[in-house]
XYZ file of N, CA and C in Angstrom:
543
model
N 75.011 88.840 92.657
C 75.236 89.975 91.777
C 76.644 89.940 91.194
N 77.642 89.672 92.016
C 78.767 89.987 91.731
C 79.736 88.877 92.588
N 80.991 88.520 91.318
C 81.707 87.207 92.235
C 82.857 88.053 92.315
N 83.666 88.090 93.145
C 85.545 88.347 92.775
C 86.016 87.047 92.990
N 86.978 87.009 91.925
C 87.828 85.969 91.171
C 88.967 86.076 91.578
N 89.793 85.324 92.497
C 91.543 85.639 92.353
C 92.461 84.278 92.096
N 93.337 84.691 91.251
C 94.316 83.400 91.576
C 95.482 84.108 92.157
N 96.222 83.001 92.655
C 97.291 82.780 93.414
C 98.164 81.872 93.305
N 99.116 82.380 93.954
C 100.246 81.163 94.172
C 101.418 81.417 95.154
N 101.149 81.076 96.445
C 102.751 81.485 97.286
C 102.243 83.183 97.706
N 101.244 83.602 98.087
C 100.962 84.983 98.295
C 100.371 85.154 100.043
N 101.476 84.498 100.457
C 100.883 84.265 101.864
C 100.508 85.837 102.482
N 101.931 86.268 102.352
C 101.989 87.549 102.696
C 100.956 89.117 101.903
N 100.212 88.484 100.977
C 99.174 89.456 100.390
C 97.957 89.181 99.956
N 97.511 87.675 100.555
C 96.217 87.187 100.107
C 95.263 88.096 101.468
N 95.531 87.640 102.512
C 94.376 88.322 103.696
C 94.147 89.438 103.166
N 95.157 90.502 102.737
C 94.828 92.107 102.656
C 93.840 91.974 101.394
N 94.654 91.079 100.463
C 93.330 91.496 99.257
C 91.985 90.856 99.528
N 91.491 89.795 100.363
C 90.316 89.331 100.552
C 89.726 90.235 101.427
N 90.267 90.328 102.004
C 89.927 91.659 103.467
C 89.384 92.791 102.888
N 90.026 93.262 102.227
C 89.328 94.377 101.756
C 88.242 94.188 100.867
N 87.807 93.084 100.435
C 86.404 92.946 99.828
C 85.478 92.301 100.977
N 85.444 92.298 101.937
C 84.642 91.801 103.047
C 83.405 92.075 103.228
N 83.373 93.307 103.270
C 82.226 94.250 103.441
C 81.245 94.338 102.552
N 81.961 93.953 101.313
C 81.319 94.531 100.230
C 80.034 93.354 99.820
N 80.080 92.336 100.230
C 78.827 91.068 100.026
C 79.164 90.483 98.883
N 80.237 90.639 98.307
C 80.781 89.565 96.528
C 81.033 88.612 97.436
N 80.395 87.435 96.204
C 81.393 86.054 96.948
C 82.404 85.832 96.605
N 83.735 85.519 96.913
C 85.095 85.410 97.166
C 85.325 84.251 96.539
N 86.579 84.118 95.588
C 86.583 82.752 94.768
C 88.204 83.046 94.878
N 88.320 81.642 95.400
C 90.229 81.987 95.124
C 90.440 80.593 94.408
N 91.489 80.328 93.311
C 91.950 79.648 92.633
C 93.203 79.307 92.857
N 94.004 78.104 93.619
C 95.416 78.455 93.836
C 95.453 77.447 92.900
N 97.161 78.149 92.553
C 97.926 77.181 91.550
C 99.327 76.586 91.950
N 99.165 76.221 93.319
C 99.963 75.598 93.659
C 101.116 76.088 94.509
N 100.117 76.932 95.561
C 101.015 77.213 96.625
C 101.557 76.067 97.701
N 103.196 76.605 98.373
C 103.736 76.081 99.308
C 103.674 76.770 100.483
N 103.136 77.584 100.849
C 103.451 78.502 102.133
C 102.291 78.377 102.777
N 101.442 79.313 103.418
C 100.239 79.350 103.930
C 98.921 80.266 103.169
N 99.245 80.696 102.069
C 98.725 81.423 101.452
C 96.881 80.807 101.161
N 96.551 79.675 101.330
C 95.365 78.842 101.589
C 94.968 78.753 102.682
N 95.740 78.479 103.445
C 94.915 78.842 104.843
C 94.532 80.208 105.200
N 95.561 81.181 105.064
C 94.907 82.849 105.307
C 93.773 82.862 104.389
N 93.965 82.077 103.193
C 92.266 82.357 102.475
C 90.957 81.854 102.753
N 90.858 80.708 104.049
C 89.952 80.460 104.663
C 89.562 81.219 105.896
N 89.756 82.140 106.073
C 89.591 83.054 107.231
C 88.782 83.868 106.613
N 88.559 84.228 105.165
C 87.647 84.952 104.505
C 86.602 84.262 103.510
N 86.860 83.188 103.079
C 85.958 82.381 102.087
C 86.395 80.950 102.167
N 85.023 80.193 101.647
C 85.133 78.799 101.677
C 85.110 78.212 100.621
N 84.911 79.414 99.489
C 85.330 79.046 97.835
C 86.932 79.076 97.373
N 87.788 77.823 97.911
C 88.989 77.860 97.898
C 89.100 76.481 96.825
N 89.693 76.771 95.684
C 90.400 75.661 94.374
C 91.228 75.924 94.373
N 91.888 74.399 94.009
C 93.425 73.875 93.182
C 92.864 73.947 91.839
N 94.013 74.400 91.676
C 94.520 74.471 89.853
C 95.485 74.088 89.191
N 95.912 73.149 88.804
C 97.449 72.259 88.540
C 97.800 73.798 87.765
N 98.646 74.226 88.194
C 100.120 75.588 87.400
C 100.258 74.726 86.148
N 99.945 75.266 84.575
C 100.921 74.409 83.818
C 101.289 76.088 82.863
N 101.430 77.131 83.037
C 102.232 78.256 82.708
C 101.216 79.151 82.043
N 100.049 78.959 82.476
C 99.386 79.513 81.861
C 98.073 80.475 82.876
N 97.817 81.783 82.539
C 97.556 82.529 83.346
C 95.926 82.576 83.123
N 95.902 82.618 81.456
C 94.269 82.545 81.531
C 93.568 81.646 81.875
N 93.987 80.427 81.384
C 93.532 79.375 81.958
C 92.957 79.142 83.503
N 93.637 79.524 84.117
C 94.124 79.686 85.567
C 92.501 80.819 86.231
N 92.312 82.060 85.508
C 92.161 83.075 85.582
C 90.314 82.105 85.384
N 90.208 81.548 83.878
C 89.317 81.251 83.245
C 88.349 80.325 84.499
N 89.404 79.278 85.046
C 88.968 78.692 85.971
C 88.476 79.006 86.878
N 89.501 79.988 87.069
C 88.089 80.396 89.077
C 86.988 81.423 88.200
N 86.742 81.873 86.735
C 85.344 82.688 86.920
C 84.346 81.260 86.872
N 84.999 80.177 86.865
C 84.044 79.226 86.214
C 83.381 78.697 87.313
N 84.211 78.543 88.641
C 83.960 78.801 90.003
C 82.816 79.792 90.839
N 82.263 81.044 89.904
C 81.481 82.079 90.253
C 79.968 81.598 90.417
N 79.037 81.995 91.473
C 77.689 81.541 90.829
C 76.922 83.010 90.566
N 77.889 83.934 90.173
C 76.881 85.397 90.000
C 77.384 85.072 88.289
N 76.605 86.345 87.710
C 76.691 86.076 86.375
C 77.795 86.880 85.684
N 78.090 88.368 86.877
C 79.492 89.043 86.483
C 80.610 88.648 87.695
N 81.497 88.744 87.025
C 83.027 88.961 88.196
C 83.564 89.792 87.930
N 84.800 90.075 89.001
C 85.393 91.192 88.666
C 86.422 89.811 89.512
N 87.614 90.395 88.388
C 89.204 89.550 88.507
C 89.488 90.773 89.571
N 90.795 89.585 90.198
C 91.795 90.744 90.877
C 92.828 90.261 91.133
N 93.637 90.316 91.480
C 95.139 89.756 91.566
C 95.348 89.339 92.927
N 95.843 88.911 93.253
C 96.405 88.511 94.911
C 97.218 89.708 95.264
N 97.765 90.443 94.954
C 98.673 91.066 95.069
C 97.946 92.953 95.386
N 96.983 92.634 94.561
C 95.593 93.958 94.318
C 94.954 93.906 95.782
N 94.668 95.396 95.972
C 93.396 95.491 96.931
C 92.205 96.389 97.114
N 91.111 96.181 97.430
C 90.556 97.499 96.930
C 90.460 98.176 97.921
N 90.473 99.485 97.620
C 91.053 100.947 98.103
C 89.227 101.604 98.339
N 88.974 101.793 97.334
C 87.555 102.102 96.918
C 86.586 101.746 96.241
N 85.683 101.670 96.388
C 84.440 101.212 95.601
C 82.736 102.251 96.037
N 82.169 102.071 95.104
C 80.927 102.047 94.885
C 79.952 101.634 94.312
N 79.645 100.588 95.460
C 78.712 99.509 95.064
C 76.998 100.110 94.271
N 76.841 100.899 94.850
C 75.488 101.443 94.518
C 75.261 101.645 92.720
N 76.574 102.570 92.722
C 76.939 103.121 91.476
C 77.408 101.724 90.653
N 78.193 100.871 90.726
C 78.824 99.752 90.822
C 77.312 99.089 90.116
N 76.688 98.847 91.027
C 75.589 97.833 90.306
C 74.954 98.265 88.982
N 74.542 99.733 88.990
C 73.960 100.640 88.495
C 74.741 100.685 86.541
N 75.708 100.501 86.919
C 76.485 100.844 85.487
C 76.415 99.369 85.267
N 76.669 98.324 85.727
C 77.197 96.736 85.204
C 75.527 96.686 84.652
N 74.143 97.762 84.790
C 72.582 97.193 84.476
C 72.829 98.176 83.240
N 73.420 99.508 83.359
C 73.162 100.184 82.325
C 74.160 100.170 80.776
N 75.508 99.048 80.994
C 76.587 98.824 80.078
C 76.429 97.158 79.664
N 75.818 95.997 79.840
C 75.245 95.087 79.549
C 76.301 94.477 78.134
N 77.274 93.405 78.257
C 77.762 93.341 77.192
C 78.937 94.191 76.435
N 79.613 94.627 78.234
C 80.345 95.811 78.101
C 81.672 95.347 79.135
N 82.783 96.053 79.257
C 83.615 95.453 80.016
C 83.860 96.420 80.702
N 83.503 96.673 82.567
C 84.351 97.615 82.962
C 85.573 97.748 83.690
N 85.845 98.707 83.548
C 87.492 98.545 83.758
C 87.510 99.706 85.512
N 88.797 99.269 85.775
C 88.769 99.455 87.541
C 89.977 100.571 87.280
N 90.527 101.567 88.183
C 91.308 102.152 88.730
C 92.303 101.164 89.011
N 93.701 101.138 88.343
C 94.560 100.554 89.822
C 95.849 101.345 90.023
N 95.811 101.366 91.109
C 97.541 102.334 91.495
C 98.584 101.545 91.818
N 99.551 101.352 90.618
C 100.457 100.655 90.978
C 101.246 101.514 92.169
N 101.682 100.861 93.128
C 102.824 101.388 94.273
C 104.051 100.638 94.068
N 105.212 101.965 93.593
C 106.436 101.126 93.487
C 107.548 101.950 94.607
N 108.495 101.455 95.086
C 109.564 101.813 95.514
C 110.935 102.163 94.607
N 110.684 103.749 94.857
C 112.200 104.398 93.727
C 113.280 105.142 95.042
N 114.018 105.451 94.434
C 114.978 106.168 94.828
C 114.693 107.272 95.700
N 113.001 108.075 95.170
C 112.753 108.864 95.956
C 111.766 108.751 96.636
N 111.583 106.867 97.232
C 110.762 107.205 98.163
C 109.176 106.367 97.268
N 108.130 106.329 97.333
C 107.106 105.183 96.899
C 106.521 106.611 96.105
N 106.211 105.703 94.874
C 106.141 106.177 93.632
C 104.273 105.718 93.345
N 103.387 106.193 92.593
C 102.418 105.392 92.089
C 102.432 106.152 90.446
N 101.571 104.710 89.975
C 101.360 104.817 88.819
C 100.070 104.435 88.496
N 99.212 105.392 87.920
C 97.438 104.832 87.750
C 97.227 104.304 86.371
N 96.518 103.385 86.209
C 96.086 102.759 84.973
C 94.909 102.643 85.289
N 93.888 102.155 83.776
C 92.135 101.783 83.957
C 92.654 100.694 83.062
N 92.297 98.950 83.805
C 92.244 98.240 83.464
C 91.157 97.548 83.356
N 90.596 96.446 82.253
C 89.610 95.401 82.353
C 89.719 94.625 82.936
N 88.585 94.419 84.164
C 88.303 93.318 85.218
C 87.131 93.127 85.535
N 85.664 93.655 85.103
C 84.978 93.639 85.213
C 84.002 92.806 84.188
N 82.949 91.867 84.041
C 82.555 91.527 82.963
C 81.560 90.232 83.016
N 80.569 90.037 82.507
C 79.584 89.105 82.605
C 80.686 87.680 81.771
N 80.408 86.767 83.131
C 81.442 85.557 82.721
C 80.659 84.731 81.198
N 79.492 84.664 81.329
C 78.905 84.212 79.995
C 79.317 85.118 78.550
N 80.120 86.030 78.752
C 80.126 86.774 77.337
C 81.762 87.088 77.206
N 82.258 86.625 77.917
C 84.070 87.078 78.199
C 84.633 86.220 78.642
N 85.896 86.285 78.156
C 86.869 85.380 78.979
C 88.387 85.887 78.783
N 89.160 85.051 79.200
C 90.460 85.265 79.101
C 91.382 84.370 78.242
N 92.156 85.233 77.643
C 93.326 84.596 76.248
C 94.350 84.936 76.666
N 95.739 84.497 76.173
C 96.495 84.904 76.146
C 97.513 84.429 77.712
N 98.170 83.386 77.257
C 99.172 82.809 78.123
C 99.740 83.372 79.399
N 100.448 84.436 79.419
C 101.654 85.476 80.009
C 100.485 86.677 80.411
N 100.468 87.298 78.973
C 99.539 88.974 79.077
C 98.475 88.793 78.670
N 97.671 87.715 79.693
C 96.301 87.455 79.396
C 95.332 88.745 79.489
N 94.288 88.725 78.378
C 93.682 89.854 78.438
C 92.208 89.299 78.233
N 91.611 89.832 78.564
C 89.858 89.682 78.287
C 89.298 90.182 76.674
N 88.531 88.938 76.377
C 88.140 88.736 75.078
C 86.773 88.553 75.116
N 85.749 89.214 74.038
C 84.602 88.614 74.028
C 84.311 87.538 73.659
N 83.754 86.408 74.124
C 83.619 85.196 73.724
C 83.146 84.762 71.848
N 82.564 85.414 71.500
C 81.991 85.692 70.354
C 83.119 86.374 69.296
N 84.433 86.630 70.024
C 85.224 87.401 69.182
C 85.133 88.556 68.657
N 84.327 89.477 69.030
C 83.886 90.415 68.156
C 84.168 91.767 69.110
N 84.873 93.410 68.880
C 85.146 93.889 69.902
C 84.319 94.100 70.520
N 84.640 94.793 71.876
C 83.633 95.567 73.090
C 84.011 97.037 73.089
N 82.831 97.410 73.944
C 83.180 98.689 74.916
C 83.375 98.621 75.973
N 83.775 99.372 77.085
C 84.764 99.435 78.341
C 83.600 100.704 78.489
N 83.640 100.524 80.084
C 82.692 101.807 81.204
C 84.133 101.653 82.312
N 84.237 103.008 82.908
C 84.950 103.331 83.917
C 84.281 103.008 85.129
N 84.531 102.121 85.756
C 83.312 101.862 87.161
C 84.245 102.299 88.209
N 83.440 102.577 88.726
C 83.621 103.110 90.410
C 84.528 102.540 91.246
N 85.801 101.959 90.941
C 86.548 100.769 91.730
C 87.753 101.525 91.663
N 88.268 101.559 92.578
C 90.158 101.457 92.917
C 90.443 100.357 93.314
N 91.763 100.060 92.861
C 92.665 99.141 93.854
C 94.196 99.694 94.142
N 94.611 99.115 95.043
C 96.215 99.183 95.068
C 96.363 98.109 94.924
N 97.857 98.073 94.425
C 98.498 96.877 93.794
C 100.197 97.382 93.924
N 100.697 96.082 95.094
C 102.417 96.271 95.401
C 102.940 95.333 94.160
N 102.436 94.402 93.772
C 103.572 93.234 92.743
C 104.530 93.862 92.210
N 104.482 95.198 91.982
C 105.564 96.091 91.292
C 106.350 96.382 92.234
N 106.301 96.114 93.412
C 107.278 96.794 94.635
C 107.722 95.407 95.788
N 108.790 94.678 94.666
C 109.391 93.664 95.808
C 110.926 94.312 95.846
N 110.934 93.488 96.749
C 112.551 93.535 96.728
C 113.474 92.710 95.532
N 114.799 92.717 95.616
C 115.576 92.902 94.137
C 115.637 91.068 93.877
N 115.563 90.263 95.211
C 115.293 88.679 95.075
C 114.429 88.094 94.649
N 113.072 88.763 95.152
C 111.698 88.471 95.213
C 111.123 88.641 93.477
N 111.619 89.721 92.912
C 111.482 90.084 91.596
C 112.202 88.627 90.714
N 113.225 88.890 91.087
C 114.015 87.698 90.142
C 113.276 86.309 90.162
N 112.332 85.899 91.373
C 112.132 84.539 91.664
C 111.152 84.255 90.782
N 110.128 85.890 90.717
C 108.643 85.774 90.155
C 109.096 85.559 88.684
N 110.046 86.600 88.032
C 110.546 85.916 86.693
C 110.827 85.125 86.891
N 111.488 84.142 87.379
C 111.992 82.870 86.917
C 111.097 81.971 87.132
N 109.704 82.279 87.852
C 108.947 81.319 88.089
C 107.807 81.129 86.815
N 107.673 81.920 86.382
C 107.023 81.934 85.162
C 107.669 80.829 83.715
């Protein structure tokens, strides 16, 4: 029914939580690394055995494009290494991806940041949801989901939360991820 898609790279410390929390849920698990050094591949075999290399050459969709290509359901839902899900409803979940067909839905995510006063969130409805035969991903850096056909879509609000820390490193950790790009 449904694949989740993640890439990675060097996410030792946030791959288990985000696979973990889709455990339950019966998606098959697709991780795409692009060229981690740490252990961030091995914590991802403790949850799935759909584990790819992806030569890094700076490019995110690509990257992104690859592990849906990895999927054997006909929708995925992307997620970040860094993302986790909080909530879902699968029931409802299936129910809208039969009744929006050719549609993109988009997830809850709460960014969690660390301010001055203490952990901050910020909610957005992003596109991550989407039949891999009719969508894909463009766009180098701020890759975004495109209909394959070029032509626009509509977006359904589905039933999904995630949390998501990438916004909440410390003042080194920030600098490295820019410069690694």
């Amino acid at each position: 029914m449904l694949s989740v898609c993640v890439i990675t790279k060097n996410e030792e410390h946030n791959i288990a939580r985000c696979l973990k929390s889709f455990q339950k849920t019966g998606f098959e698990l697709i991780v795409a690394d692009t060229g981690s050094t740490d252990q961030t591949k091995k914590a991802a075999t403790e949850y799935t055995d759909h584990i790819y290399d992806f030569p890094w050459y700076d490019d995110f969709s690509a990257a992104k494009n690859f592990a849906i290509s990895k999927a054997a359901h006909p929708y995925v839902m992307v997620i970040d290494s860094d993302e986790y899900l909080q909530q879902i409803d699968r029931v409802q979940l299936e129910k809208m991806i039969a009744e929006h067909p050719g549609e993109v839905g988009r997830i809850r995510r709460i960014n969690i940041i660390s301010g001055k006063d203490g952990k901050q969130e910020n909610k957005e409805w992003i596109n991550r949801i989407f039949a891999k035969e009719s969508f894909h991903y463009t766009g180098r850096i701020h890759e975004q989901v495109t209909a394959c056909d070029e032509k626009e879509y509509r977006t359904y609000e589905a039933p999904v939360v995630s949390g998501h820390t990438g916004y909440d490193l410390p003042k080194e950790e920030k600098r490295q991820k820019r410069c690694a790009i």
